[in-house]
mmCIF file of C-alpha atoms in Angstrom:
data_model
loop_
_atom_site.group_PDB
_atom_site.id
_atom_site.type_symbol
_atom_site.label_atom_id
_atom_site.label_comp_id
_atom_site.label_asym_id
_atom_site.label_seq_id
_atom_site.Cartn_x
_atom_site.Cartn_y
_atom_site.Cartn_z
ATOM 1 C CA MET A 1 -130.154 -35.092 -83.450
ATOM 2 C CA ASP A 2 -131.224 -38.742 -83.193
ATOM 3 C CA ARG A 3 -134.596 -37.728 -81.768
ATOM 4 C CA LEU A 4 -135.140 -35.242 -84.563
ATOM 5 C CA GLN A 5 -134.324 -37.818 -87.225
ATOM 6 C CA GLY A 6 -136.441 -40.500 -85.540
ATOM 7 C CA GLU A 7 -139.575 -38.400 -85.141
ATOM 8 C CA TRP A 8 -139.498 -36.491 -88.435
ATOM 9 C CA LYS A 9 -137.807 -39.117 -90.614
ATOM 10 C CA ILE A 10 -135.359 -36.645 -92.141
ATOM 11 C CA SER A 11 -131.791 -37.069 -93.330
ATOM 12 C CA THR A 12 -128.703 -36.184 -91.344
ATOM 13 C CA ARG A 13 -127.873 -33.344 -93.747
ATOM 14 C CA ARG A 14 -131.287 -31.693 -93.330
ATOM 15 C CA ALA A 15 -131.258 -32.194 -89.551
ATOM 16 C CA CYS A 16 -127.860 -30.464 -89.344
ATOM 17 C CA ALA A 17 -129.174 -27.623 -91.475
ATOM 18 C CA GLU A 18 -132.222 -27.183 -89.215
ATOM 19 C CA LEU A 19 -130.054 -27.150 -86.081
ATOM 20 C CA GLN A 20 -127.493 -24.889 -87.798
ATOM 21 C CA ILE A 21 -124.503 -27.112 -87.116
ATOM 22 C CA ASP A 22 -121.874 -28.280 -89.569
ATOM 23 C CA ARG A 23 -122.425 -31.838 -90.813
ATOM 24 C CA SER A 24 -118.690 -32.628 -90.552
ATOM 25 C CA LEU A 25 -118.853 -31.857 -86.828
ATOM 26 C CA TYR A 26 -121.654 -34.392 -86.340
ATOM 27 C CA VAL A 27 -120.029 -37.245 -88.276
ATOM 28 C CA TYR A 28 -116.491 -36.607 -86.945
ATOM 29 C CA LYS A 29 -114.859 -39.601 -85.263
ATOM 30 C CA SER A 30 -111.900 -39.032 -82.982
ATOM 31 C CA LYS A 31 -108.656 -40.650 -84.118
ATOM 32 C CA ARG A 32 -107.051 -40.388 -80.676
ATOM 33 C CA GLY A 33 -106.173 -43.696 -79.103
ATOM 34 C CA THR A 34 -107.484 -44.949 -75.793
ATOM 35 C CA GLN A 35 -104.250 -43.898 -74.017
ATOM 36 C CA ALA A 36 -104.508 -47.046 -71.925
ATOM 37 C CA GLU A 37 -100.749 -47.337 -71.437
ATOM 38 C CA LEU A 38 -100.417 -43.701 -70.333
ATOM 39 C CA THR A 39 -103.369 -44.048 -67.964
ATOM 40 C CA GLN A 40 -101.907 -47.219 -66.461
ATOM 41 C CA ARG A 41 -98.539 -45.532 -65.929
ATOM 42 C CA ILE A 42 -100.245 -42.610 -64.132
ATOM 43 C CA ARG A 43 -102.035 -45.137 -61.896
ATOM 44 C CA GLU A 44 -98.726 -46.846 -61.052
ATOM 45 C CA ILE A 45 -97.042 -43.549 -60.138
ATOM 46 C CA CYS A 46 -99.954 -42.390 -57.976
ATOM 47 C CA ALA A 47 -100.149 -45.791 -56.250
ATOM 48 C CA THR A 48 -96.654 -45.398 -54.790
ATOM 49 C CA ARG A 49 -96.410 -41.606 -54.602
ATOM 50 C CA VAL A 50 -99.771 -40.862 -53.064
ATOM 51 C CA ARG A 51 -98.996 -37.195 -52.330
ATOM 52 C CA TYR A 52 -97.850 -36.313 -55.872
ATOM 53 C CA GLY A 53 -99.902 -33.820 -57.851
ATOM 54 C CA TYR A 54 -100.272 -33.929 -61.629
ATOM 55 C CA ARG A 55 -97.267 -31.638 -62.196
ATOM 56 C CA ARG A 56 -94.854 -33.977 -60.405
ATOM 57 C CA VAL A 57 -96.465 -36.950 -62.151
ATOM 58 C CA HIS A 58 -95.785 -35.153 -65.443
ATOM 59 C CA ILE A 59 -92.102 -34.766 -64.531
ATOM 60 C CA LEU A 60 -91.768 -38.498 -63.833
ATOM 61 C CA LEU A 61 -93.507 -39.336 -67.121
ATOM 62 C CA GLN A 62 -91.075 -37.105 -69.014
ATOM 63 C CA ARG A 63 -88.196 -38.973 -67.377
ATOM 64 C CA ASP A 64 -89.733 -42.235 -68.617
ATOM 65 C CA GLY A 65 -89.757 -40.872 -72.170
ATOM 66 C CA TRP A 66 -93.420 -39.835 -72.514
ATOM 67 C CA ALA A 67 -93.719 -36.764 -74.766
ATOM 68 C CA VAL A 68 -97.024 -35.527 -73.356
ATOM 69 C CA ASN A 69 -98.485 -32.132 -72.596
ATOM 70 C CA PRO A 70 -99.136 -31.312 -68.919
ATOM 71 C CA LYS A 71 -102.730 -30.398 -69.816
ATOM 72 C CA ARG A 72 -103.347 -33.961 -70.983
ATOM 73 C CA ILE A 73 -101.879 -35.312 -67.754
ATOM 74 C CA TYR A 74 -104.138 -32.962 -65.813
ATOM 75 C CA ARG A 75 -107.214 -34.228 -67.694
ATOM 76 C CA LEU A 76 -106.365 -37.913 -67.196
ATOM 77 C CA TYR A 77 -105.343 -37.248 -63.575
ATOM 78 C CA ASN A 78 -108.788 -35.773 -62.875
ATOM 79 C CA GLU A 79 -110.626 -38.525 -64.751
ATOM 80 C CA LEU A 80 -108.860 -41.124 -62.588
ATOM 81 C CA GLY A 81 -109.933 -39.269 -59.438
ATOM 82 C CA MET A 82 -106.368 -38.722 -58.236
ATOM 83 C CA GLN A 83 -106.873 -35.140 -57.039
ATOM 84 C CA LEU A 84 -105.225 -34.402 -53.712
ATOM 85 C CA ARG A 85 -107.300 -33.221 -50.775
ATOM 86 C CA ASN A 86 -105.938 -30.314 -48.761
ATOM 87 C CA LYS A 87 -106.958 -32.034 -45.517
ATOM 88 C CA VAL A 88 -106.803 -35.810 -45.418
ATOM 89 C CA PRO A 89 -108.963 -37.199 -42.582
ATOM 90 C CA ARG A 90 -107.168 -39.545 -40.215
ATOM 91 C CA ARG A 91 -108.124 -43.225 -40.074
ATOM 92 C CA ARG A 92 -109.871 -42.948 -43.416
ATOM 93 C CA VAL A 93 -106.923 -42.833 -45.781
ATOM 94 C CA LYS A 94 -107.691 -44.911 -48.859
ATOM 95 C CA ALA A 95 -105.344 -47.902 -49.188
ATOM 96 C CA LYS A 96 -103.359 -48.058 -52.391
ATOM 97 C CA VAL A 97 -102.830 -51.351 -54.203
ATOM 98 C CA ARG A 98 -99.149 -52.147 -54.608
ATOM 99 C CA GLU A 99 -97.286 -54.821 -56.481
ATOM 100 C CA ASP A 100 -95.727 -57.596 -54.409
ATOM 101 C CA ARG A 101 -92.195 -56.810 -53.368
ATOM 102 C CA ARG A 102 -89.376 -59.212 -53.996
ATOM 103 C CA PRO A 103 -86.810 -59.849 -51.234
ATOM 104 C CA ALA A 104 -83.268 -58.510 -51.519
ATOM 105 C CA THR A 105 -80.790 -60.936 -53.119
ATOM 106 C CA HIS A 106 -77.464 -59.265 -52.318
ATOM 107 C CA THR A 107 -75.953 -56.368 -50.408
ATOM 108 C CA ASN A 108 -76.742 -52.875 -51.714
ATOM 109 C CA ASP A 109 -79.824 -54.303 -53.401
ATOM 110 C CA ILE A 110 -82.493 -52.812 -51.112
ATOM 111 C CA TRP A 111 -81.997 -50.332 -48.295
ATOM 112 C CA ALA A 112 -84.585 -49.025 -45.860
ATOM 113 C CA MET A 113 -84.551 -45.771 -43.894
ATOM 114 C CA ASP A 114 -86.699 -43.865 -41.442
ATOM 115 C CA PHE A 115 -86.543 -41.296 -38.629
ATOM 116 C CA VAL A 116 -86.398 -41.886 -34.866
ATOM 117 C CA HIS A 117 -87.173 -39.104 -32.384
ATOM 118 C CA ASP A 118 -85.437 -38.502 -29.051
ATOM 119 C CA GLN A 119 -84.139 -35.603 -26.967
ATOM 120 C CA LEU A 120 -81.016 -34.345 -25.216
ATOM 121 C CA ALA A 121 -80.636 -34.072 -21.445
ATOM 122 C CA THR A 122 -81.544 -30.388 -21.807
ATOM 123 C CA GLY A 123 -84.910 -31.355 -23.315
ATOM 124 C CA ARG A 124 -84.059 -30.219 -26.845
ATOM 125 C CA LYS A 125 -85.491 -32.623 -29.404
ATOM 126 C CA ILE A 126 -83.371 -34.429 -31.980
ATOM 127 C CA ARG A 127 -84.170 -36.550 -35.018
ATOM 128 C CA ILE A 128 -82.066 -39.529 -36.054
ATOM 129 C CA LEU A 129 -81.967 -40.840 -39.616
ATOM 130 C CA THR A 130 -81.537 -44.621 -39.526
ATOM 131 C CA VAL A 131 -80.514 -46.662 -42.575
ATOM 132 C CA ILE A 132 -80.226 -50.448 -42.960
ATOM 133 C CA ASP A 133 -79.398 -52.921 -45.731
ATOM 134 C CA THR A 134 -82.334 -55.376 -45.788
ATOM 135 C CA PHE A 135 -80.169 -58.271 -47.035
ATOM 136 C CA SER A 136 -77.168 -58.147 -44.686
ATOM 137 C CA ARG A 137 -78.975 -56.218 -41.875
ATOM 138 C CA PHE A 138 -75.915 -53.937 -41.861
ATOM 139 C CA SER A 139 -76.592 -50.366 -40.748
ATOM 140 C CA PRO A 140 -74.434 -47.826 -42.606
ATOM 141 C CA ALA A 141 -75.622 -44.812 -40.589
ATOM 142 C CA THR A 142 -77.482 -43.523 -37.543
ATOM 143 C CA ASP A 143 -77.227 -39.767 -38.060
ATOM 144 C CA PRO A 144 -78.726 -37.421 -35.400
ATOM 145 C CA ARG A 145 -79.555 -33.753 -36.086
ATOM 146 C CA PHE A 146 -81.752 -31.103 -34.553
ATOM 147 C CA SER A 147 -83.819 -30.877 -37.742
ATOM 148 C CA TYR A 148 -83.921 -32.619 -41.097
ATOM 149 C CA ARG A 149 -84.784 -31.390 -44.557
ATOM 150 C CA GLY A 150 -84.663 -33.174 -47.868
ATOM 151 C CA GLU A 151 -81.223 -31.764 -48.635
ATOM 152 C CA ASP A 152 -79.932 -33.045 -45.277
ATOM 153 C CA VAL A 153 -81.091 -36.571 -46.149
ATOM 154 C CA VAL A 154 -79.269 -36.283 -49.484
ATOM 155 C CA GLN A 155 -76.097 -35.128 -47.714
ATOM 156 C CA THR A 156 -76.154 -38.131 -45.363
ATOM 157 C CA LEU A 157 -76.861 -40.572 -48.199
ATOM 158 C CA GLU A 158 -74.032 -39.156 -50.300
ATOM 159 C CA ARG A 159 -71.649 -39.643 -47.399
ATOM 160 C CA ILE A 160 -72.517 -43.281 -46.779
ATOM 161 C CA CYS A 161 -72.897 -44.152 -50.469
ATOM 162 C CA GLY A 162 -69.386 -42.833 -51.041
ATOM 163 C CA GLN A 163 -68.204 -45.561 -48.663
ATOM 164 C CA MET A 164 -70.556 -48.444 -49.533
ATOM 165 C CA GLY A 165 -71.832 -47.724 -53.029
ATOM 166 C CA TYR A 166 -75.342 -46.840 -54.194
ATOM 167 C CA PRO A 167 -78.275 -49.187 -53.558
ATOM 168 C CA ARG A 168 -80.703 -50.274 -56.257
ATOM 169 C CA SER A 169 -83.726 -49.272 -54.184
ATOM 170 C CA ILE A 170 -84.531 -47.533 -50.883
ATOM 171 C CA ARG A 171 -87.742 -48.189 -48.971
ATOM 172 C CA VAL A 172 -89.151 -45.077 -47.305
ATOM 173 C CA ASP A 173 -92.434 -43.814 -45.899
ATOM 174 C CA GLN A 174 -94.435 -40.768 -46.995
ATOM 175 C CA GLY A 175 -92.544 -38.291 -44.773
ATOM 176 C CA SER A 176 -92.045 -34.785 -46.132
ATOM 177 C CA GLU A 177 -88.249 -35.243 -46.223
ATOM 178 C CA PHE A 178 -88.592 -38.399 -48.354
ATOM 179 C CA VAL A 179 -91.064 -36.965 -50.882
ATOM 180 C CA SER A 180 -89.006 -33.774 -51.283
ATOM 181 C CA ARG A 181 -87.694 -32.684 -54.649
ATOM 182 C CA ASP A 182 -84.114 -32.762 -53.379
ATOM 183 C CA LEU A 183 -84.254 -36.486 -52.630
ATOM 184 C CA ASP A 184 -86.250 -37.216 -55.773
ATOM 185 C CA LEU A 185 -83.676 -35.448 -57.956
ATOM 186 C CA TRP A 186 -80.789 -37.203 -56.177
ATOM 187 C CA ALA A 187 -82.416 -40.613 -56.685
ATOM 188 C CA TYR A 188 -83.033 -39.870 -60.376
ATOM 189 C CA GLN A 189 -79.432 -38.771 -60.972
ATOM 190 C CA LYS A 190 -77.982 -41.788 -59.129
ATOM 191 C CA GLY A 191 -80.358 -44.364 -60.605
ATOM 192 C CA VAL A 192 -81.874 -45.244 -57.210
ATOM 193 C CA VAL A 193 -85.547 -46.249 -56.949
ATOM 194 C CA LEU A 194 -87.510 -44.737 -54.039
ATOM 195 C CA ASP A 195 -89.996 -47.402 -52.929
ATOM 196 C CA PHE A 196 -92.720 -45.629 -50.938
ATOM 197 C CA SER A 197 -94.804 -47.489 -48.374
ATOM 198 C CA ARG A 198 -98.549 -47.008 -48.061
ATOM 199 C CA PRO A 199 -99.824 -44.496 -45.487
ATOM 200 C CA GLY A 200 -100.643 -46.199 -42.215
ATOM 201 C CA LYS A 201 -98.884 -49.435 -43.222
ATOM 202 C CA PRO A 202 -95.619 -49.721 -41.229
ATOM 203 C CA THR A 203 -95.376 -53.370 -42.296
ATOM 204 C CA ASP A 204 -94.456 -52.154 -45.781
ATOM 205 C CA ASN A 205 -91.122 -51.107 -44.248
ATOM 206 C CA SER A 206 -90.819 -53.804 -41.579
ATOM 207 C CA PHE A 207 -86.997 -54.099 -41.707
ATOM 208 C CA ILE A 208 -86.383 -50.526 -40.568
ATOM 209 C CA GLU A 209 -89.188 -50.771 -37.974
ATOM 210 C CA SER A 210 -87.474 -53.809 -36.445
ATOM 211 C CA PHE A 211 -84.097 -52.072 -36.489
ATOM 212 C CA ASN A 212 -85.528 -48.936 -34.881
ATOM 213 C CA GLY A 213 -86.992 -51.037 -32.076
ATOM 214 C CA LYS A 214 -83.573 -52.507 -31.280
ATOM 215 C CA PHE A 215 -81.954 -49.074 -31.621
ATOM 216 C CA ARG A 216 -84.341 -47.516 -29.116
ATOM 217 C CA ALA A 217 -84.183 -50.391 -26.613
ATOM 218 C CA GLU A 218 -80.399 -50.850 -26.698
ATOM 219 C CA CYS A 219 -79.173 -47.295 -27.242
ATOM 220 C CA LEU A 220 -81.688 -44.463 -26.852
ATOM 221 C CA ASN A 221 -83.308 -45.833 -23.687
ATOM 222 C CA THR A 222 -79.988 -46.616 -22.000
ATOM 223 C CA HIS A 223 -78.116 -43.322 -22.464
ATOM 224 C CA TRP A 224 -78.353 -39.665 -21.570
ATOM 225 C CA PHE A 225 -77.179 -37.406 -24.386
ATOM 226 C CA MET A 226 -75.473 -34.273 -23.080
ATOM 227 C CA SER A 227 -75.062 -32.668 -26.500
ATOM 228 C CA LEU A 228 -75.478 -33.440 -30.171
ATOM 229 C CA ASP A 229 -71.807 -34.452 -30.438
ATOM 230 C CA ASP A 230 -72.238 -36.719 -27.427
ATOM 231 C CA ALA A 231 -75.289 -38.304 -29.087
ATOM 232 C CA ARG A 232 -73.339 -38.885 -32.314
ATOM 233 C CA ALA A 233 -70.483 -40.551 -30.432
ATOM 234 C CA LYS A 234 -72.728 -42.875 -28.415
ATOM 235 C CA MET A 235 -74.911 -43.800 -31.376
ATOM 236 C CA GLU A 236 -71.870 -44.512 -33.526
ATOM 237 C CA ALA A 237 -70.395 -46.733 -30.778
ATOM 238 C CA TRP A 238 -73.663 -48.658 -30.595
ATOM 239 C CA ARG A 239 -73.797 -49.001 -34.393
ATOM 240 C CA GLN A 240 -70.249 -50.339 -34.526
ATOM 241 C CA ASP A 241 -71.135 -52.887 -31.844
ATOM 242 C CA TYR A 242 -74.452 -53.790 -33.499
ATOM 243 C CA ASN A 243 -73.228 -54.410 -37.033
ATOM 244 C CA PRO A 244 -70.986 -57.483 -36.462
ATOM 245 C CA ALA A 245 -73.730 -59.113 -34.387
ATOM 246 C CA SER A 246 -76.513 -58.204 -36.804
ATOM 247 C CA GLN A 247 -75.430 -60.369 -39.725
ATOM 248 C CA HIS A 248 -78.436 -62.401 -40.767
ATOM 249 C CA PRO A 249 -78.066 -66.199 -41.076
ATOM 250 C CA SER A 250 -78.920 -65.920 -44.772
ATOM 251 C CA VAL A 251 -75.644 -64.073 -45.326
ATOM 252 C CA TYR A 252 -73.659 -66.876 -43.708
ATOM 253 C CA MET A 253 -75.645 -69.517 -45.624
ATOM 254 C CA THR A 254 -74.799 -67.789 -48.896
ATOM 255 C CA VAL A 255 -71.105 -67.624 -48.059
ATOM 256 C CA SER A 256 -71.125 -71.222 -46.776
ATOM 257 C CA ASN A 257 -72.792 -72.541 -49.927
ATOM 258 C CA LYS A 258 -70.278 -70.762 -52.151
ATOM 259 C CA PHE A 259 -67.409 -72.155 -50.088
ATOM 260 C CA SER A 260 -68.740 -75.735 -50.178
ATOM 261 C CA CYS A 261 -69.330 -75.579 -53.933
ATOM 262 C CA ALA A 262 -65.775 -74.361 -54.482
ATOM 263 C CA CYS A 263 -64.297 -77.166 -52.329
ATOM 264 C CA VAL A 264 -66.154 -80.061 -53.968
ATOM 265 C CA CYS A 265 -64.273 -81.365 -56.995
ATOM 266 C CA PRO A 266 -64.877 -84.513 -59.091
ATOM 267 C CA THR A 267 -62.562 -87.453 -58.515
ATOM 268 C CA SER A 268 -60.286 -88.306 -61.401
#
């Protein structure tokens, strides 16, 4: 159109007539906004949930109050280059930029959990779900099973949360059990934030990595497990012994400061 008008010096109306297009179509200006806020929110979701497709992103946006059509999410998702590859090559996973994490300030503020693998004396493999409070270093559970699904993780969390209360946030990796819909729905209903670590970055969940190292050195490597019940009993005995000795100095400093402030009173 611009070339035609520039070379032949004709009006827009005549150029549209020659090209047989409606003039209103040529002069139309879109009234749609830039959708910068929606695009930024999609980026934030995909930065922490790197294995989420556009449909699951759409569900999270609806929970946040966005009244958007899934087709629009699909278009923006593709424009941002967030499409999932069926086969992700090892050692070349693209790092995702994350916001800096703040440290926990009280108990039940931030938990961390992961899986540890071991086997019985018969050679049958078991998986142990380990959970720790990153503030107090208290471990509410070391739960062994032959296999774990998302619903099994929810069952264990419901059991320990019934005793200790629900945390504000739980740090997890990108394991299939942690990105499952069962755990996602449970976290949404209970108001718990699932804080996903980046693939290939165990330092994003350093508290549970440190705990798992102690758990393996002091319990798994020092016992034979005759059966699953025997493993539960020995792991629970170790956990009960570990918890009183695991209290971090920051916990004692907090209690000590509160006690000293309560004891100091002005002289009359």
